[in-house]
PDB file of C-alpha atoms in Angstrom:
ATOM      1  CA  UNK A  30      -9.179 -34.061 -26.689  1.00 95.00           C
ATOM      2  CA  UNK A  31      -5.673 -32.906 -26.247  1.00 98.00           C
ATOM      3  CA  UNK A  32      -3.286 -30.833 -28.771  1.00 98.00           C
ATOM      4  CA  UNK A  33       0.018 -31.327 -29.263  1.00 98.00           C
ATOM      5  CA  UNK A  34       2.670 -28.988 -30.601  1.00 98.00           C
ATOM      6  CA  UNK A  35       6.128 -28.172 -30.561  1.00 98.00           C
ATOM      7  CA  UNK A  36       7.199 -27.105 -33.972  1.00 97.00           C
ATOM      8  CA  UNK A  37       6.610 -23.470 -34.994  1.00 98.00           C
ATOM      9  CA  UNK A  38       6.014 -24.669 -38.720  1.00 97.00           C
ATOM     10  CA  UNK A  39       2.989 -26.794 -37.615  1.00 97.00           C
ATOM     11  CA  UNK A  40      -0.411 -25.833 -38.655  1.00 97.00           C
ATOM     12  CA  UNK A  41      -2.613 -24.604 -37.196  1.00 98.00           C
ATOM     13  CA  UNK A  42      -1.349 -25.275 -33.840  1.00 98.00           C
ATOM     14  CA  UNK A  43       2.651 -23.675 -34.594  1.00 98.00           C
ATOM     15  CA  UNK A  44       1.729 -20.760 -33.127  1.00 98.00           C
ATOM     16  CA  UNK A  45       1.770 -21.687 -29.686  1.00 98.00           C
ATOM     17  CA  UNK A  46       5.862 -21.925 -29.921  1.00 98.00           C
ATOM     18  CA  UNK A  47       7.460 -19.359 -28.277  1.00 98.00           C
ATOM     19  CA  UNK A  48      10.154 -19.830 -31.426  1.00 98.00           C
ATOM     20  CA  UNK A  49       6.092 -18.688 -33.266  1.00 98.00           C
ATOM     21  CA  UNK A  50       7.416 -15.349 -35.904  1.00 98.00           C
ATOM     22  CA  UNK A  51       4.946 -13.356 -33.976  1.00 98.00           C
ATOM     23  CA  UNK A  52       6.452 -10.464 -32.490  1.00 98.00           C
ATOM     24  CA  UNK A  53       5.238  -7.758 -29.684  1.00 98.00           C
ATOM     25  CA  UNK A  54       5.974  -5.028 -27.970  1.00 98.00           C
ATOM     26  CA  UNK A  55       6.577  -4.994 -24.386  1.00 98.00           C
ATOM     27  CA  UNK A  56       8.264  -3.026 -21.703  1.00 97.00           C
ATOM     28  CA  UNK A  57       8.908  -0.398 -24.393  1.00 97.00           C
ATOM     29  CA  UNK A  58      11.079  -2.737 -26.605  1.00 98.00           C
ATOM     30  CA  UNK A  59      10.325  -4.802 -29.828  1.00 98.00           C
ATOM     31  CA  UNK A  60      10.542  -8.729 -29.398  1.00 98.00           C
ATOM     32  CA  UNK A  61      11.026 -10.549 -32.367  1.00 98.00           C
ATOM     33  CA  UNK A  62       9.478 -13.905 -30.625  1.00 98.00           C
ATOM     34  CA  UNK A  63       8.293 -15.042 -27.187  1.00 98.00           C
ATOM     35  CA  UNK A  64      11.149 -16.661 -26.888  1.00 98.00           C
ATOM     36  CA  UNK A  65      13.965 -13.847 -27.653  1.00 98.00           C
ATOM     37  CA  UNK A  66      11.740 -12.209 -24.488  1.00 98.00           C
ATOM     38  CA  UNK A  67      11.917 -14.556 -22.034  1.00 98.00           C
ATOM     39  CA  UNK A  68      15.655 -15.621 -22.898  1.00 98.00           C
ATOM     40  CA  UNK A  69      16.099 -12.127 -22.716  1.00 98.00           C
ATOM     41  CA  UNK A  70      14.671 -12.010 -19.249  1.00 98.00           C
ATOM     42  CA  UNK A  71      16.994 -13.788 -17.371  1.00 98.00           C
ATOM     43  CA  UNK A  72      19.266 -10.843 -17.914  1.00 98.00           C
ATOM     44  CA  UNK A  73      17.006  -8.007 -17.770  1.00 97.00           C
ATOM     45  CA  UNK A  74      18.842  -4.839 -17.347  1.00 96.00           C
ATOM     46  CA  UNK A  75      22.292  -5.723 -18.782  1.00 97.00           C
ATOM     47  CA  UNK A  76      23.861  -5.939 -22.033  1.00 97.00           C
ATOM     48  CA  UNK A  77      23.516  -9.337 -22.573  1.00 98.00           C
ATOM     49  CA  UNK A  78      19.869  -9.244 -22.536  1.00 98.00           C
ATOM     50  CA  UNK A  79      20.224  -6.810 -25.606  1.00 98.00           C
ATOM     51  CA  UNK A  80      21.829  -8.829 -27.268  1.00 98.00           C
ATOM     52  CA  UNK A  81      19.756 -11.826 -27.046  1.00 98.00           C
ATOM     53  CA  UNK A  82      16.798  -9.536 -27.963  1.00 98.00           C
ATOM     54  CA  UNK A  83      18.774  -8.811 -31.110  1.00 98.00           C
ATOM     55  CA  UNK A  84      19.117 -12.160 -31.747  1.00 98.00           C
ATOM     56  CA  UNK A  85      18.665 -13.301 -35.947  1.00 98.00           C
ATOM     57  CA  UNK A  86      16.543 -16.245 -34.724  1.00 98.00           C
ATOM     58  CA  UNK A  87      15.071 -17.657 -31.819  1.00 98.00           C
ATOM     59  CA  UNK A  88      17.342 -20.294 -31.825  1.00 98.00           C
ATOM     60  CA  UNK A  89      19.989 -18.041 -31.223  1.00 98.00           C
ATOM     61  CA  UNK A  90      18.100 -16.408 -28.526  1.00 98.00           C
ATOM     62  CA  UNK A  91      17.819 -19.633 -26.817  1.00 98.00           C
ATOM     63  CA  UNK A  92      21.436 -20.721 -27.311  1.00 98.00           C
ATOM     64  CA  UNK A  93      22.336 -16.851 -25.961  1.00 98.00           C
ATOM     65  CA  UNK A  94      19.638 -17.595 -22.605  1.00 98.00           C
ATOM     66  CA  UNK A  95      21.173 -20.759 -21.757  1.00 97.00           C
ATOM     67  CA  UNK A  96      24.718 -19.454 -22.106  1.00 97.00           C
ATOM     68  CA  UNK A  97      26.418 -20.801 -18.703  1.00 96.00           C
ATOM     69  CA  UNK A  98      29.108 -18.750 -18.207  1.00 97.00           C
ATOM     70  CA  UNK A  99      26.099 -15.333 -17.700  1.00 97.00           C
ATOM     71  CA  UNK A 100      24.887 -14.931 -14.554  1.00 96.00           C
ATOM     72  CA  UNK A 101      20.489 -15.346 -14.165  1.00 98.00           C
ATOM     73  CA  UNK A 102      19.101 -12.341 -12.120  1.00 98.00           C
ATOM     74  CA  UNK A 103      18.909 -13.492  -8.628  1.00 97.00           C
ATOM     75  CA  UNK A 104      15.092 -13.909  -8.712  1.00 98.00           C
ATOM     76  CA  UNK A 105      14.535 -15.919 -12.373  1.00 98.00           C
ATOM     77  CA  UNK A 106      13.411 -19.249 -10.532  1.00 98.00           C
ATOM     78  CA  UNK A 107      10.791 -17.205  -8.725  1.00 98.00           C
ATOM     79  CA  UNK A 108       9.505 -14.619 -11.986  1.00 98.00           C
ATOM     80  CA  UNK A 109      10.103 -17.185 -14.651  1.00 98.00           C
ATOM     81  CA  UNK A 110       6.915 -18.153 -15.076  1.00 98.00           C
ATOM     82  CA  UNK A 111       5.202 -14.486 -14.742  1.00 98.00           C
ATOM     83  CA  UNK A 112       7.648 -13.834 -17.614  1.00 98.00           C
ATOM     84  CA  UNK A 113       6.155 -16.530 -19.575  1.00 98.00           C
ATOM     85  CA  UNK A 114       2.753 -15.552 -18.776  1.00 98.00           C
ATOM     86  CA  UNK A 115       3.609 -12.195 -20.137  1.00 98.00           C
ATOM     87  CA  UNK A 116       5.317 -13.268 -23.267  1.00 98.00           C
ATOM     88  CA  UNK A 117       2.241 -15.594 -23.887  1.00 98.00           C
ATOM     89  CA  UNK A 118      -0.511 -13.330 -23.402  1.00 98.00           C
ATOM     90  CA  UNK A 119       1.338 -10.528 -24.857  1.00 98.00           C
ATOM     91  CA  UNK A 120       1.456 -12.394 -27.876  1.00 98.00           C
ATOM     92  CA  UNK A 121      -1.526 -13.746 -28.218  1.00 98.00           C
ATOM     93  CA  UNK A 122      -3.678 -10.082 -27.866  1.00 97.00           C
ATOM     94  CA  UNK A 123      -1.138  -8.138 -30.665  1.00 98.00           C
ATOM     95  CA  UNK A 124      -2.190 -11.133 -33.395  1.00 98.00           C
ATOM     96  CA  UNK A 125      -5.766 -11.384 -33.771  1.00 97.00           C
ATOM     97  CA  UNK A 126      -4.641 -14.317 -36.086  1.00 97.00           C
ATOM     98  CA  UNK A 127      -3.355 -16.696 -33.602  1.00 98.00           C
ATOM     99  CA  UNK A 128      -5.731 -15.094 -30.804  1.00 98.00           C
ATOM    100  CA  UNK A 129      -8.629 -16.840 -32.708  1.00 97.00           C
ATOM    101  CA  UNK A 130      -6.523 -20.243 -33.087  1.00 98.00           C
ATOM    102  CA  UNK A 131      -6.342 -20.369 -29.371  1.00 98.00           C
ATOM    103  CA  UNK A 132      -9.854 -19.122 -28.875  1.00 98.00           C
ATOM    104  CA  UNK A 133     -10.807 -21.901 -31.255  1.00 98.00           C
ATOM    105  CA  UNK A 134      -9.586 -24.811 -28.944  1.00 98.00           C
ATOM    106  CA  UNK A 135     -12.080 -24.741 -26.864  1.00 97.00           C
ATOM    107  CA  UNK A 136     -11.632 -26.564 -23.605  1.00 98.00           C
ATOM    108  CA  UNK A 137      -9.247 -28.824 -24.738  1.00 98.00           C
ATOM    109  CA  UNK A 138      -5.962 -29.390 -23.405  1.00 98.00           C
ATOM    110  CA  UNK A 139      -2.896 -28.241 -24.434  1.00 98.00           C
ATOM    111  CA  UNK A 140       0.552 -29.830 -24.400  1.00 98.00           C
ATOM    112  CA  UNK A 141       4.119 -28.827 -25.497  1.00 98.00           C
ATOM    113  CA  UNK A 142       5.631 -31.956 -26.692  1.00 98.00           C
ATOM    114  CA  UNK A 143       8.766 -32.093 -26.222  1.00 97.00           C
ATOM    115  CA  UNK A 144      10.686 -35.301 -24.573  1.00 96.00           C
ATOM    116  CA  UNK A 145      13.715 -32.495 -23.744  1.00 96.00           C
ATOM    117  CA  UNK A 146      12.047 -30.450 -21.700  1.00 97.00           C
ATOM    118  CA  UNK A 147       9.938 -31.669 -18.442  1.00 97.00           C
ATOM    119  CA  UNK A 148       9.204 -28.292 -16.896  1.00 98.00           C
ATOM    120  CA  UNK A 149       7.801 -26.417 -19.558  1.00 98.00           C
ATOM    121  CA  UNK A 150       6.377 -29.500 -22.165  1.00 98.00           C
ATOM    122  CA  UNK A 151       5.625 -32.709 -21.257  1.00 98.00           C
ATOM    123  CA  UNK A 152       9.040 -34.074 -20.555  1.00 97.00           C
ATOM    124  CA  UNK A 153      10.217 -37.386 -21.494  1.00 96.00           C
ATOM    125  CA  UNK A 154       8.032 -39.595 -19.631  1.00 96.00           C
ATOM    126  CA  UNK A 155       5.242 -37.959 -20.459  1.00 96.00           C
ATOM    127  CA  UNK A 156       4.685 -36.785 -16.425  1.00 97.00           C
ATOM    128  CA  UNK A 157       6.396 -33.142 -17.429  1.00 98.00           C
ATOM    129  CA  UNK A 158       4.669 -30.173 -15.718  1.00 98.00           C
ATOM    130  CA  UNK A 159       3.207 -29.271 -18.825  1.00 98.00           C
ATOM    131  CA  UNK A 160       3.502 -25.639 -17.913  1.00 98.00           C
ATOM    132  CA  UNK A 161       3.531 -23.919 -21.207  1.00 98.00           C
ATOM    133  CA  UNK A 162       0.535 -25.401 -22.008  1.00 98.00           C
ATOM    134  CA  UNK A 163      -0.983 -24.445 -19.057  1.00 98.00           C
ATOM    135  CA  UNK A 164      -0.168 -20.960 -19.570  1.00 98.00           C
ATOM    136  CA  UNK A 165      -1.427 -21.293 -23.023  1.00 99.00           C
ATOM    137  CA  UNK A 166      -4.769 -22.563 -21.047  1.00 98.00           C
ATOM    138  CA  UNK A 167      -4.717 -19.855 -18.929  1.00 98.00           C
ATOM    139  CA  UNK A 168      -3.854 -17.392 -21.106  1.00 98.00           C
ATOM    140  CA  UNK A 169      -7.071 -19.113 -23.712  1.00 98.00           C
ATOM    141  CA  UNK A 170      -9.247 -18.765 -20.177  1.00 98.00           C
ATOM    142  CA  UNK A 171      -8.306 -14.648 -20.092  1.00 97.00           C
ATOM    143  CA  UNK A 172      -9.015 -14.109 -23.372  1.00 97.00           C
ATOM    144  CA  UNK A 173     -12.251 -15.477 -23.609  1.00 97.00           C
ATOM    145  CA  UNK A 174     -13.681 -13.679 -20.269  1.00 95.00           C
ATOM    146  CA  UNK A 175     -12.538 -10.478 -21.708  1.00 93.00           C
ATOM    147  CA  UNK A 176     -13.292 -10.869 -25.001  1.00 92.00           C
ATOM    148  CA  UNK A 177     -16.839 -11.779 -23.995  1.00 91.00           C
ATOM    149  CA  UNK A 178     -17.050  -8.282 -20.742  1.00 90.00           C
ATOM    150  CA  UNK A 179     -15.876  -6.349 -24.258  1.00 88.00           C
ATOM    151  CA  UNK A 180     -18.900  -7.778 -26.211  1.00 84.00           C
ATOM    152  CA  UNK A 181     -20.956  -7.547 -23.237  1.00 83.00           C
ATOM    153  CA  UNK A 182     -19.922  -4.127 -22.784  1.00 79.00           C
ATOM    154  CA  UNK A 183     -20.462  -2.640 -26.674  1.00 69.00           C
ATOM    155  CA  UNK A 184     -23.324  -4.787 -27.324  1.00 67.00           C
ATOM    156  CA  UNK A 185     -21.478  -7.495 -29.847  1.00 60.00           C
ATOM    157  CA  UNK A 186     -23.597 -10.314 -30.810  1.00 58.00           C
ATOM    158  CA  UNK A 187     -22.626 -13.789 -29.396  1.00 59.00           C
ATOM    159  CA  UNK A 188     -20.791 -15.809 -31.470  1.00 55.00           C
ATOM    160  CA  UNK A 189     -17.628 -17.430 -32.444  1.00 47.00           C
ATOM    161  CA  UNK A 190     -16.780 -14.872 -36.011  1.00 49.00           C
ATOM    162  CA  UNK A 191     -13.581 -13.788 -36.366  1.00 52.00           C
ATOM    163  CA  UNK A 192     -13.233 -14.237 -32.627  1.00 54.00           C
ATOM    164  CA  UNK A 193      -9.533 -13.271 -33.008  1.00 55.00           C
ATOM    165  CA  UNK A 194     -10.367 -10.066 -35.135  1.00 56.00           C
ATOM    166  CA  UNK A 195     -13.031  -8.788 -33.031  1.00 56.00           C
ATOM    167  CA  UNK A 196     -10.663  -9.503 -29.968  1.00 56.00           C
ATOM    168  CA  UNK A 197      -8.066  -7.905 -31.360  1.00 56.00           C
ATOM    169  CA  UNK A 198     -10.252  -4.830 -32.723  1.00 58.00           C
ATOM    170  CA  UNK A 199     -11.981  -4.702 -28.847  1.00 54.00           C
ATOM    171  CA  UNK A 200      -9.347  -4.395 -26.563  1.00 51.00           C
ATOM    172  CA  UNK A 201      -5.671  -2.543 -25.895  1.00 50.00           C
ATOM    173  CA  UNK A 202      -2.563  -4.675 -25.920  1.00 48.00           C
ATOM    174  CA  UNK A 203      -2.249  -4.735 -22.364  1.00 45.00           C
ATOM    175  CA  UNK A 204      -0.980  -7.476 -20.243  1.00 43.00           C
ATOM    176  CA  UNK A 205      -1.989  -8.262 -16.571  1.00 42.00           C
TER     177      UNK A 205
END
């Protein structure tokens, strides 16, 4: 089976967009959403970036990211998607919540639906790269193998309770 999302209002599955009101700390800041820290990214180290971090909603963010007349770093096409991977899985390990929403799906695959957007959803053809999904996958893949070397290591019973709890309660917010 494959799950579809794009709306942060959906449920269950909302959670997965980076516009998701799940916020995190990284690189010694607040983020108010995935998305005000990528956005954010493409101007890391300037003022701008601040201000898109500041952002009321991650709408705004957006519309501040994509504003053409601000120069991207140099490097964004190359780090963009290590920035994603680091919003995602940053995410995902502060909520325990949403951690056990993406635990729960399994194997299945994952797909941001979105006609607008071919690199990170599935584009308008449906032939998109897909690649927030397979972040999402990715990120689902990391999660379990350390979720299940933490109940390995203290002795947890197998299982799938609370998987998001115990995840959370198990291991530091830390992002590889």
């Amino acid at each position: 089976m494959t799950i579809y999302f794009y709306g942060a209002d959906e449920v269950p599955y909302g959670c997965f967009s980076n516009f998701s009101d799940h916020g995190f700390d990284l690189d010694g800041l607040w983020w108010p959403t995935a998305e005000h820290y990528f956005q954010a990214q493409k101007f890391a180290g300037t003022r701008h970036a601040d201000l898109v971090r500041r952002a009321r909603t991650p709408l705004r963010a957006a519309e501040l990211g994509r504003d053409a007349s601000k120069p991207l770093r140099r490097d964004w096409e190359r780090v963009k998607d290590d920035v994603m991977r680091r919003a995602v899985a940053t995410k995902f390990r502060t909520h325990g919540d949403i951690c056990e929403v993406l635990l729960s799906t399994g194997d299945d695959g994952i797909v941001e639906d979105t006609a607008a957007d071919h690199y990170w959803g599935r584009g308008r053809t449906g032939t998109g790269k897909n690649m927030l999904g397979k972040i999402l996958m990715r990120t689902r893949s990391r999660l379990r193998a350390e979720l299940a070397e933490a109940r390995d290591s203290d002795g947890r019973p197998e299982g799938d309770d609370d998987l998001g709890s115990i995840y959370a309660a198990t291991l530091p917010a830390t992002v590889s």
